XYZ file of C-alpha atoms in Angstrom:
703
model
C 3.386 107.186 106.961
C 6.098 108.384 109.377
C 9.753 108.025 108.520
C 11.151 104.795 110.036
C 14.517 103.025 109.798
C 14.962 99.742 107.987
C 17.561 97.383 106.718
C 18.184 99.981 103.877
C 19.602 102.395 106.365
C 23.134 103.644 106.337
C 25.597 100.906 107.458
C 27.159 101.108 110.832
C 30.365 99.512 109.532
C 32.665 101.368 107.217
C 32.045 100.924 103.520
C 34.404 98.815 101.436
C 37.706 100.499 100.688
C 37.399 103.143 98.047
C 33.590 103.647 98.417
C 32.113 106.728 99.990
C 30.000 106.402 103.191
C 26.221 106.618 102.821
C 25.052 109.876 104.260
C 21.361 109.201 103.932
C 19.171 106.193 103.962
C 19.013 104.195 100.731
C 15.297 103.986 99.843
C 13.633 101.351 97.758
C 15.098 99.991 94.493
C 14.970 96.344 95.784
C 13.839 95.030 92.389
C 16.557 97.082 90.590
C 19.252 95.890 92.990
C 18.286 92.249 92.400
C 18.250 92.742 88.647
C 21.619 94.425 88.659
C 23.061 91.653 90.846
C 21.944 89.025 88.340
C 23.494 90.994 85.453
C 26.800 91.321 87.303
C 26.781 87.524 87.737
C 26.931 87.115 84.012
C 28.956 90.048 82.621
C 32.291 91.653 83.423
C 31.186 95.108 82.304
C 27.670 96.354 83.309
C 26.690 100.044 82.639
C 23.719 101.574 84.582
C 22.223 104.062 82.252
C 19.387 106.690 82.678
C 18.546 110.424 82.767
C 20.337 112.806 85.121
C 19.212 112.610 88.688
C 17.594 109.230 88.447
C 19.921 107.653 90.900
C 22.446 105.809 88.718
C 25.383 106.407 91.024
C 23.643 105.702 94.219
C 22.345 102.354 92.889
C 25.679 101.347 91.491
C 27.505 102.156 94.730
C 24.937 100.190 96.810
C 25.162 97.230 94.465
C 28.968 97.350 94.752
C 28.953 97.561 98.531
C 26.400 94.640 98.693
C 28.641 92.650 96.372
C 31.728 93.315 98.476
C 29.945 92.365 101.627
C 29.104 88.966 99.977
C 32.665 88.727 98.684
C 31.334 87.603 95.338
C 33.859 87.747 92.409
C 36.113 90.139 94.111
C 38.299 90.772 97.068
C 38.219 94.613 96.832
C 36.010 97.383 95.395
C 37.241 100.743 94.143
C 35.337 103.876 92.921
C 36.663 106.043 89.982
C 34.833 109.249 90.056
C 35.255 111.145 86.662
C 32.835 113.950 87.031
C 35.411 116.604 87.977
C 38.113 115.382 85.471
C 38.319 117.863 82.635
C 41.481 116.793 80.823
C 41.276 113.434 78.939
C 45.098 113.171 79.251
C 44.651 112.611 82.943
C 42.257 109.736 82.687
C 44.862 107.061 83.356
C 46.184 109.126 86.290
C 42.646 109.311 87.733
C 42.267 105.556 87.568
C 45.633 105.077 89.166
C 44.755 107.523 91.948
C 41.516 105.698 92.604
C 43.171 102.344 92.727
C 45.840 103.597 95.100
C 48.563 102.849 92.665
C 51.989 104.570 93.232
C 54.503 104.520 90.437
C 57.729 106.502 90.254
C 58.966 105.043 86.979
C 58.840 106.820 83.626
C 56.546 104.169 82.279
C 53.227 105.396 80.779
C 50.412 105.338 83.286
C 48.455 102.909 81.056
C 51.259 100.421 81.225
C 51.316 100.755 84.986
C 47.604 100.133 85.172
C 47.637 97.021 83.052
C 50.650 95.710 84.936
C 49.166 96.394 88.481
C 45.700 95.052 87.638
C 46.867 91.853 85.827
C 46.686 89.653 88.955
C 44.025 91.449 91.067
C 40.389 90.452 91.739
C 38.656 93.716 91.707
C 35.247 95.316 91.146
C 35.738 98.829 89.754
C 32.888 101.378 89.904
C 33.233 104.019 87.252
C 30.933 107.028 87.622
C 30.484 110.292 85.579
C 32.178 109.370 82.390
C 29.798 110.926 79.909
C 32.252 113.691 78.759
C 35.111 111.095 78.329
C 33.172 108.261 76.697
C 35.715 107.478 73.951
C 38.788 107.645 76.161
C 37.108 105.810 78.970
C 35.817 102.982 76.658
C 39.346 102.469 75.135
C 40.925 102.265 78.587
C 38.319 99.919 79.994
C 38.377 97.762 77.026
C 42.122 97.319 77.327
C 41.981 96.709 81.085
C 39.238 94.058 80.707
C 41.201 92.248 77.983
C 44.465 92.125 79.959
C 43.180 91.846 83.596
C 40.989 88.702 83.865
C 40.113 89.369 87.480
C 38.643 92.740 86.750
C 34.905 93.541 86.675
C 33.448 96.902 85.981
C 30.218 98.526 87.081
C 29.765 101.856 85.343
C 27.097 104.546 85.744
C 26.302 107.148 83.121
C 23.821 108.721 80.853
C 24.937 106.565 77.867
C 26.518 103.273 77.302
C 30.297 102.971 76.818
C 30.082 100.890 73.635
C 32.755 98.414 74.815
C 32.391 94.862 73.419
C 30.664 92.525 76.007
C 29.068 95.467 77.763
C 25.609 94.754 79.333
C 23.266 97.680 79.704
C 21.077 98.155 82.760
C 18.605 100.983 82.069
C 17.438 102.658 85.309
C 13.961 104.077 85.216
C 12.711 106.761 87.736
C 10.921 105.564 90.811
C 7.342 104.422 90.313
C 4.879 107.103 91.308
C 1.309 106.490 92.628
C -1.578 107.907 90.737
C -2.943 110.890 92.725
C -6.329 110.155 94.188
C -9.190 112.065 92.739
C -10.523 115.025 94.819
C -13.154 113.729 97.141
C -12.147 110.162 96.563
C -11.200 109.452 100.081
C -8.151 110.045 102.327
C -6.001 107.149 101.315
C -2.334 107.352 102.227
C -0.124 106.934 99.011
C 2.687 104.437 99.090
C 5.645 103.473 96.849
C 9.358 104.215 96.522
C 8.904 107.803 95.224
C 6.727 108.766 98.184
C 8.934 106.938 100.715
C 11.949 108.867 99.411
C 10.144 112.223 99.472
C 8.922 111.456 102.955
C 12.365 110.328 104.168
C 14.169 113.450 102.831
C 11.455 115.774 104.207
C 11.585 114.110 107.658
C 15.304 114.755 107.853
C 14.497 118.475 107.705
C 11.135 118.384 109.589
C 11.210 115.568 112.118
C 7.469 115.653 112.772
C 6.453 115.379 109.054
C 4.537 112.356 107.914
C 2.392 111.442 104.854
C -1.226 111.309 105.940
C -4.530 111.152 104.418
C -4.780 114.988 104.722
C -1.658 115.669 102.594
C -1.554 112.416 100.686
C -3.053 113.780 97.478
C -0.722 116.663 97.291
C 2.347 114.436 97.953
C 1.316 111.809 95.426
C 0.727 114.712 92.829
C 4.144 116.164 93.607
C 5.894 112.795 93.030
C 3.824 112.287 89.842
C 4.701 115.764 88.494
C 8.384 115.161 89.183
C 8.259 111.834 87.331
C 9.681 109.941 90.348
C 13.129 111.340 89.678
C 15.128 111.073 92.926
C 17.083 114.296 92.597
C 13.956 116.333 91.686
C 12.137 114.727 94.692
C 15.031 115.714 96.999
C 15.101 119.346 95.720
C 11.372 119.583 96.259
C 11.601 118.141 99.713
C 14.004 120.810 100.648
C 11.333 123.316 100.035
C 8.931 122.074 102.728
C 10.628 124.054 105.422
C 9.101 127.109 103.857
C 6.037 125.834 101.984
C 3.223 123.425 102.815
C 2.694 120.444 100.423
C -0.342 122.224 98.921
C 1.653 125.453 98.336
C 4.658 123.574 96.856
C 2.366 121.711 94.438
C 0.670 124.962 93.493
C 3.948 126.483 92.407
C 5.206 123.431 90.801
C 1.973 122.742 89.020
C 1.857 126.299 87.606
C 5.292 126.005 86.198
C 4.742 122.644 84.652
C 1.508 123.614 83.048
C 3.101 126.656 81.559
C 5.949 124.641 79.958
C 3.670 121.831 78.621
C 0.799 123.940 77.634
C -1.472 121.592 79.610
C -1.029 118.909 76.942
C 0.739 116.047 78.742
C 3.919 115.299 80.617
C 7.333 116.631 79.829
C 10.140 114.340 78.696
C 11.995 113.114 81.686
C 15.218 114.983 81.051
C 13.133 118.159 80.640
C 11.451 117.274 83.889
C 14.616 117.335 85.784
C 15.811 120.513 84.200
C 12.454 122.100 84.935
C 12.526 120.878 88.564
C 15.995 122.300 89.027
C 14.969 125.585 87.240
C 11.943 125.778 89.511
C 14.149 125.225 92.539
C 16.472 127.861 91.304
C 13.622 130.436 90.805
C 12.469 129.922 94.407
C 16.019 130.791 95.714
C 16.689 134.220 96.809
C 18.863 136.382 94.471
C 21.939 135.790 96.718
C 21.347 132.075 96.773
C 21.082 131.853 93.000
C 24.295 133.869 92.718
C 26.183 131.665 95.144
C 24.867 128.596 93.274
C 26.289 129.797 90.030
C 29.617 130.789 91.554
C 30.036 127.480 93.432
C 29.859 125.721 90.190
C 33.552 126.542 89.496
C 34.593 123.936 92.144
C 35.429 120.387 91.140
C 34.406 117.797 93.765
C 34.581 118.917 97.339
C 35.398 122.373 98.653
C 35.449 123.962 102.145
C 33.961 127.081 103.609
C 37.203 129.058 103.479
C 37.486 128.439 99.769
C 33.900 129.403 99.098
C 34.310 132.639 101.121
C 37.357 133.589 98.965
C 36.128 132.515 95.621
C 32.471 133.472 95.601
C 32.102 136.984 97.039
C 31.683 139.812 94.568
C 29.073 142.228 93.376
C 25.702 141.526 95.134
C 27.226 138.965 97.454
C 29.487 140.205 100.314
C 31.976 137.654 101.874
C 30.175 138.013 105.234
C 26.929 136.587 103.590
C 28.451 133.516 102.160
C 28.093 131.234 105.135
C 24.471 132.000 105.675
C 23.631 131.694 101.971
C 25.565 128.453 101.717
C 23.577 127.081 104.639
C 20.348 127.813 102.874
C 21.636 125.987 99.781
C 22.460 123.001 101.971
C 18.975 123.118 103.474
C 17.435 123.095 99.998
C 19.574 120.144 98.889
C 21.285 122.174 96.232
C 24.533 121.691 98.086
C 25.605 118.527 100.066
C 27.398 118.881 103.325
C 29.767 116.093 104.306
C 31.778 115.554 107.487
C 35.332 114.387 106.749
C 38.560 113.984 108.859
C 39.565 117.376 107.480
C 36.253 118.992 108.727
C 33.002 119.945 106.973
C 33.245 119.974 103.238
C 30.623 120.622 100.575
C 29.856 119.473 97.058
C 27.235 119.871 94.417
C 25.641 117.062 92.457
C 26.721 116.941 88.836
C 23.440 117.999 87.309
C 23.055 120.920 89.859
C 26.597 122.014 89.192
C 25.919 121.975 85.423
C 22.878 124.204 85.837
C 24.900 126.588 87.938
C 27.725 126.687 85.405
C 25.338 127.613 82.571
C 23.910 130.380 84.748
C 27.369 131.663 85.666
C 28.284 131.960 81.939
C 24.975 133.686 81.256
C 25.901 136.280 83.943
C 29.241 136.929 82.150
C 31.083 136.397 85.462
C 32.806 133.130 84.772
C 36.222 134.362 83.942
C 36.567 136.414 87.110
C 35.288 133.690 89.360
C 37.481 131.029 87.783
C 40.512 133.238 88.183
C 39.706 133.709 91.820
C 39.382 129.845 92.139
C 42.783 129.536 90.628
C 44.308 132.120 92.867
C 42.835 130.432 95.943
C 44.421 127.103 95.103
C 47.748 128.602 94.117
C 47.709 130.244 97.595
C 46.773 126.932 99.226
C 49.610 125.160 97.406
C 51.998 127.879 98.523
C 50.807 127.500 102.083
C 51.154 123.752 101.920
C 54.721 124.028 100.504
C 55.676 126.016 103.552
C 53.763 123.794 105.994
C 55.342 120.767 104.437
C 58.409 121.608 106.575
C 56.469 121.422 109.888
C 54.673 119.070 112.156
C 51.740 119.294 109.821
C 53.384 117.412 107.044
C 50.828 114.442 107.103
C 48.025 116.922 107.322
C 49.421 118.738 104.229
C 49.593 115.509 102.336
C 46.001 114.539 103.121
C 44.817 118.073 102.277
C 46.460 118.117 98.858
C 45.048 114.682 98.227
C 41.403 115.937 98.894
C 41.996 119.129 96.831
C 43.451 117.353 93.788
C 40.366 117.743 91.588
C 40.367 121.593 92.249
C 44.155 121.855 91.787
C 43.838 120.113 88.450
C 41.103 122.570 87.442
C 43.296 125.543 88.499
C 46.232 124.130 86.459
C 43.997 123.690 83.454
C 42.528 127.168 83.744
C 46.100 128.703 83.755
C 47.496 126.561 80.992
C 44.603 126.492 78.530
C 45.000 128.674 75.415
C 42.775 131.744 75.527
C 43.060 135.555 75.344
C 41.803 137.801 78.099
C 42.211 141.364 76.741
C 40.538 142.826 79.751
C 43.497 141.750 81.859
C 46.727 143.714 81.269
C 49.634 141.314 80.915
C 53.361 141.839 80.525
C 55.149 140.503 77.410
C 55.658 136.840 77.224
C 53.204 133.851 77.309
C 51.013 135.630 79.767
C 50.511 135.990 83.510
C 48.014 133.050 83.503
C 50.598 130.589 82.193
C 53.292 131.777 84.501
C 50.889 131.248 87.473
C 50.120 127.767 86.247
C 53.767 127.102 85.873
C 54.482 128.356 89.423
C 51.550 126.123 90.724
C 53.090 123.005 88.985
C 56.459 123.759 90.508
C 55.126 124.602 93.933
C 53.572 121.177 94.207
C 56.958 119.478 94.079
C 56.494 118.128 97.553
C 53.346 116.317 96.461
C 54.702 114.936 93.173
C 57.806 113.753 94.763
C 56.884 113.098 98.468
C 53.423 111.471 97.964
C 54.012 109.272 94.923
C 52.533 111.426 92.177
C 55.534 111.679 89.934
C 53.872 110.691 86.627
C 51.049 113.244 87.024
C 53.504 115.819 88.254
C 55.675 115.371 85.083
C 52.654 115.723 82.999
C 51.845 119.195 84.445
C 55.413 120.232 84.621
C 56.164 119.352 80.953
C 52.990 121.039 79.825
C 53.589 124.215 81.743
C 57.062 124.492 80.252
C 55.877 123.939 76.754
C 53.310 126.761 77.073
C 54.706 129.906 75.664
C 58.311 128.678 75.215
C 60.530 131.185 73.393
C 58.451 134.152 74.322
C 61.006 135.839 76.448
C 60.329 134.329 79.740
C 63.293 131.806 79.879
C 64.740 133.399 82.971
C 61.506 133.776 84.856
C 61.324 132.449 88.359
C 58.433 130.231 87.782
C 60.037 128.580 84.698
C 63.330 127.988 86.529
C 61.415 126.394 89.417
C 59.485 124.128 87.088
C 62.779 123.196 85.436
C 64.490 121.971 88.681
C 61.366 120.214 89.814
C 61.065 118.476 86.478
C 64.790 117.529 86.818
C 64.124 116.189 90.312
C 61.245 114.022 89.064
C 63.141 112.735 86.055
C 66.224 111.877 88.312
C 63.928 109.745 90.579
C 62.239 108.178 87.524
C 65.588 107.130 86.113
C 65.196 109.283 83.103
C 68.802 110.546 82.947
C 68.513 112.371 79.610
C 65.561 114.426 80.588
C 66.869 115.122 83.952
C 70.320 116.456 82.659
C 68.444 118.515 79.965
C 66.203 120.199 82.500
C 68.867 120.733 85.216
C 71.503 122.132 82.800
C 68.984 124.575 81.304
C 67.876 125.609 84.866
C 71.479 126.014 86.071
C 72.789 127.983 83.091
C 69.844 130.341 82.986
C 69.891 130.809 86.701
C 73.578 131.708 86.673
C 73.115 134.088 83.762
C 70.184 135.941 85.420
C 71.788 135.893 88.983
C 69.126 133.677 90.482
C 71.106 132.023 93.220
C 68.226 129.962 94.677
C 67.419 128.270 91.327
C 71.113 127.686 90.758
C 71.449 125.979 94.090
C 68.458 123.732 93.423
C 69.730 122.768 90.032
C 73.182 122.009 91.490
C 71.623 119.901 94.218
C 69.587 117.749 91.881
C 72.638 117.283 89.561
C 74.583 115.983 92.504
C 71.575 113.615 93.352
C 71.793 112.301 89.726
C 75.506 111.652 90.112
C 74.853 109.711 93.305
C 72.264 107.462 91.663
C 74.570 106.833 88.700
C 77.556 105.904 90.868
C 79.704 108.909 90.356
C 79.970 109.152 94.145
C 83.009 111.451 94.613
C 81.608 113.940 92.140
C 78.136 113.656 93.805
C 79.691 114.508 97.133
C 81.356 117.582 95.733
C 78.279 118.911 94.088
C 76.068 118.165 97.032
C 78.344 119.819 99.491
C 78.583 122.899 97.170
C 74.712 122.984 97.001
C 74.536 122.777 100.809
C 76.942 125.659 101.127
C 74.925 127.792 98.548
C 71.684 126.980 100.567
C 73.317 128.257 103.633
C 74.530 131.446 101.912
C 70.964 132.338 100.859
C 69.420 131.319 104.137
C 67.359 128.422 102.673
C 66.181 125.751 105.113
C 63.416 123.290 104.233
C 63.033 119.538 103.366
C 64.993 119.872 100.112
C 68.032 121.481 101.945
C 67.979 118.641 104.552
C 67.636 116.009 101.864
C 70.882 117.412 100.311
C 72.598 117.000 103.675
C 71.162 113.350 103.822
C 72.579 112.630 100.378
C 76.021 113.995 101.397
C 75.746 111.482 104.226
C 74.851 108.654 101.856
C 77.758 109.546 99.508
C 80.083 109.372 102.626
C 78.634 106.001 103.598
C 79.219 104.635 100.109
C 82.807 105.766 100.267
C 83.328 103.914 103.606
C 83.148 106.992 105.887
C 80.457 105.659 108.262
C 81.308 108.271 111.010
C 80.922 111.043 108.542
C 77.675 109.627 107.304
C 76.181 109.350 110.714
C 77.380 112.791 111.753
C 75.624 114.348 108.769
C 72.446 112.421 109.312
C 72.263 112.827 113.089
C 72.490 116.582 112.461
C 69.572 116.258 110.063
C 67.750 114.122 112.575
C 67.968 116.862 115.104
C 66.719 119.622 112.827
C 63.750 117.392 111.748
C 62.780 116.967 115.437
C 62.883 120.711 115.884
C 60.609 121.259 112.948
C 58.425 118.211 113.065
C 59.670 117.088 109.642
C 58.988 113.348 108.858
C 59.579 112.755 105.190
C 63.199 113.736 104.981
C 63.799 112.119 108.402
C 62.840 108.831 106.912
C 65.729 109.037 104.502
C 68.123 110.143 107.310
C 67.011 106.976 109.214
C 67.780 104.894 106.151
C 71.413 106.160 106.055
C 71.724 105.734 109.836
C 70.381 102.252 109.498
C 72.805 101.507 106.650
C 75.742 102.680 108.808
C 74.513 100.734 111.899
C 74.253 97.530 109.800
C 77.878 98.036 108.419
C 79.047 98.489 112.011
C 77.367 95.206 112.958
C 74.636 96.570 115.170
C 71.673 94.689 113.765
C 69.189 95.633 116.460
C 69.834 99.360 116.001
C 69.755 99.011 112.209
C 66.351 97.207 112.323
C 64.808 99.760 114.609
C 65.952 102.634 112.422
C 64.764 100.977 109.207
C 61.399 99.950 110.522
C 60.729 103.523 111.481
C 61.870 104.631 108.136
C 59.660 102.085 106.397
C 56.511 103.165 108.359
C 56.972 106.881 107.451
C 57.665 106.204 103.770
C 54.626 103.936 103.532
C 52.489 106.673 105.119
C 53.604 109.144 102.473
C 53.285 106.580 99.536
C 56.963 107.148 98.882
C 58.009 104.029 97.002
C 61.544 104.987 96.674
C 62.124 105.145 100.391
C 59.908 102.153 100.970
C 61.720 99.826 98.628
C 65.253 100.901 99.801
C 64.355 100.179 103.464
C 62.855 96.797 102.431
C 65.995 95.750 100.603
C 68.255 96.476 103.608
C 65.830 94.890 106.048
C 65.968 91.746 103.984
C 69.733 91.562 104.480
C 69.439 92.305 108.138
C 66.763 89.598 108.552
C 69.102 87.055 106.873
C 71.991 88.101 109.183
C 69.587 87.463 112.062
C 69.230 83.855 111.049
C 65.925 83.890 109.061
C 66.827 83.382 105.358
C 63.352 82.497 104.267
C 61.798 85.727 105.559
C 64.676 87.650 103.973
C 63.904 86.169 100.559
C 60.209 86.992 101.099
C 61.132 90.561 101.728
C 63.278 90.668 98.694
C 60.362 89.371 96.723
C 58.107 92.230 98.035
C 60.819 94.746 97.085
C 61.205 93.218 93.685
C 57.482 93.691 92.986
C 57.839 97.356 93.927
C 60.862 98.079 91.813
C 58.885 97.840 88.635
C 56.846 100.873 89.868
C 59.978 102.781 90.904
C 62.115 102.308 87.826
C 65.428 100.477 87.233
C 65.972 98.119 90.186
C 68.092 99.825 92.738
C 68.595 102.515 90.181
C 71.047 100.308 88.358
C 73.695 101.483 90.915
C 76.294 98.989 92.211
C 76.300 100.902 95.535
C 72.521 100.612 95.992
C 72.541 97.060 94.743
C 75.258 95.808 97.083
C 72.951 94.828 100.026
C 70.545 93.133 97.586
C 73.149 91.143 95.866
C 74.815 90.047 99.112
C 71.434 88.924 100.485
C 70.433 87.000 97.402
C 73.882 85.284 97.192
C 73.858 84.059 100.775
C 70.219 83.063 100.685
C 70.878 80.872 97.658
C 73.821 79.286 99.436
C 71.575 78.470 102.416
C 68.309 77.504 100.757
C 69.092 76.661 97.200
C 67.993 78.301 93.957
C 64.520 76.577 93.677
C 63.468 77.318 97.257
C 64.538 81.000 96.848
C 62.536 81.285 93.687
C 59.446 79.840 95.305
C 59.770 82.250 98.318
C 60.475 85.221 96.200
């Protein structure tokens, strides 16, 4: 039986949005897919349950992809992968991330989810929730009650326990009974054999199941209880062993553990199969397996080469050792737009984590993991002010699970007496605080304000009052928190954080932190209509930045805000001069995010001068950039002004539609147009003129 392609092969078309591409052929399970489809016809919540490695996730993803292709019950499909999520407090954030929701307002993430899902037709695949069952059940129960167009397909080792849930138990693949010795040379068939043959042929193209090796193949599948993960691990060994040799090693181990008195329970079968595969690894491979378990989700080779070396595993050996683990199906290699990345299946990762703890090396490796991602965040902060800005945003998006793990490691309460630490809350907490502040560009520039505020608040609460109030990391976390709170419209929290940062920075002589606190205070004054004061504060901040030689996206944003304050006071020439200067610096450095805001001010000035064509061109470029970075603040400001321009161009109906689109977004930003009369002026003028031209009822319908 040679490996062949079939209709179950990987699709040539991209998978539905939010679902990962299939890297290997989907084998068998036709009966299970049909049964799951029937269950999804009748229920809004279906949970696929079964032992680890049985293929729950793969079946759920294939069923969801098939359903999306048929366009049944949904217009979109999204995957929420929770395996790498350690902190239950981030569950709502993880759902928002998977759903592509961006929200700058201070509303709780749960409220945002409910609001955004209320009118959507969506199939949500939720995977890896076992460690968050209670929290996940509560969230899904609320979402299903309040979002009638939502359906959920979950995959886990146990049910969620939500009212109305239907359970789909997934059994291992059927295995053929091994033929008796001397009973002929029949070729075994069935899903388990087909899967084993498929995965082996991927490594050994000439491999096929024949009458000569059929008994051994059937026995291997039978011994491994038809568990797909166990079969894939075993297939990875046929590069070094014949089927007979593989069976002999496997048979000896299973007989030893059962005493020859019958089969193991299936969860023991998988653990035994993983343990057997672990024993067959070389010492360096076992060591790397254990150390790789500290990663959450995907990782790249550079990260592995930094985090995993140590005693008995030199850095130069990591690549070759990792390649062997890929060959043996312990690690999965995936090609992504960012290059080759790797991941471990959940069950394999858990085994490695237990082994790492048994070795007593976990603390050291997790600290190296945190150090790597702090270094990555620091590099990304610097590269944010460069032509690689979009690449930085995508990189941080892909590394978010590991960044969360690094933050959690630093901020969790524990004692490490073997690590000398200065007085205060500890070096670990300070590094976690520094990481939370360093990611300001991601929290603010890429629509992650709610999660950013979570980590910033938590980092500032850790060890407060322990003598580190003037610490550089605390001051940075304070001004970043103030920045986030300003944009969320939380004036009280913004003032509290910025005043504390400013006073402590001045007292300690930290001119950089003082400049940032002053800048964000000026930004707050601008959004609350204290425009003359905002200009004074912002100009002073720009001067302080120049004195200390600071030049980055924040500094340019301060100049843009000076320009905006001038525009609001009627000085269009001054506004354009400031923002054209920023535009030139952005061009020199390849900066796009701040440039979008400069284009907004230039578009505003062009509109006020009556040059509608120039204004539209500037604002459309501004809108495209803000949309690419998921920056709702810039997006919605550009939409509001484009609506007024569209009306002035003679298309009031399109103008009202644009205002309606902006209105839907403002709820995710905060108070509409910040509650500012200056920011609201274009909106009010457009709405008033549209009502005069179209009437109130027509405007309401269009909006």
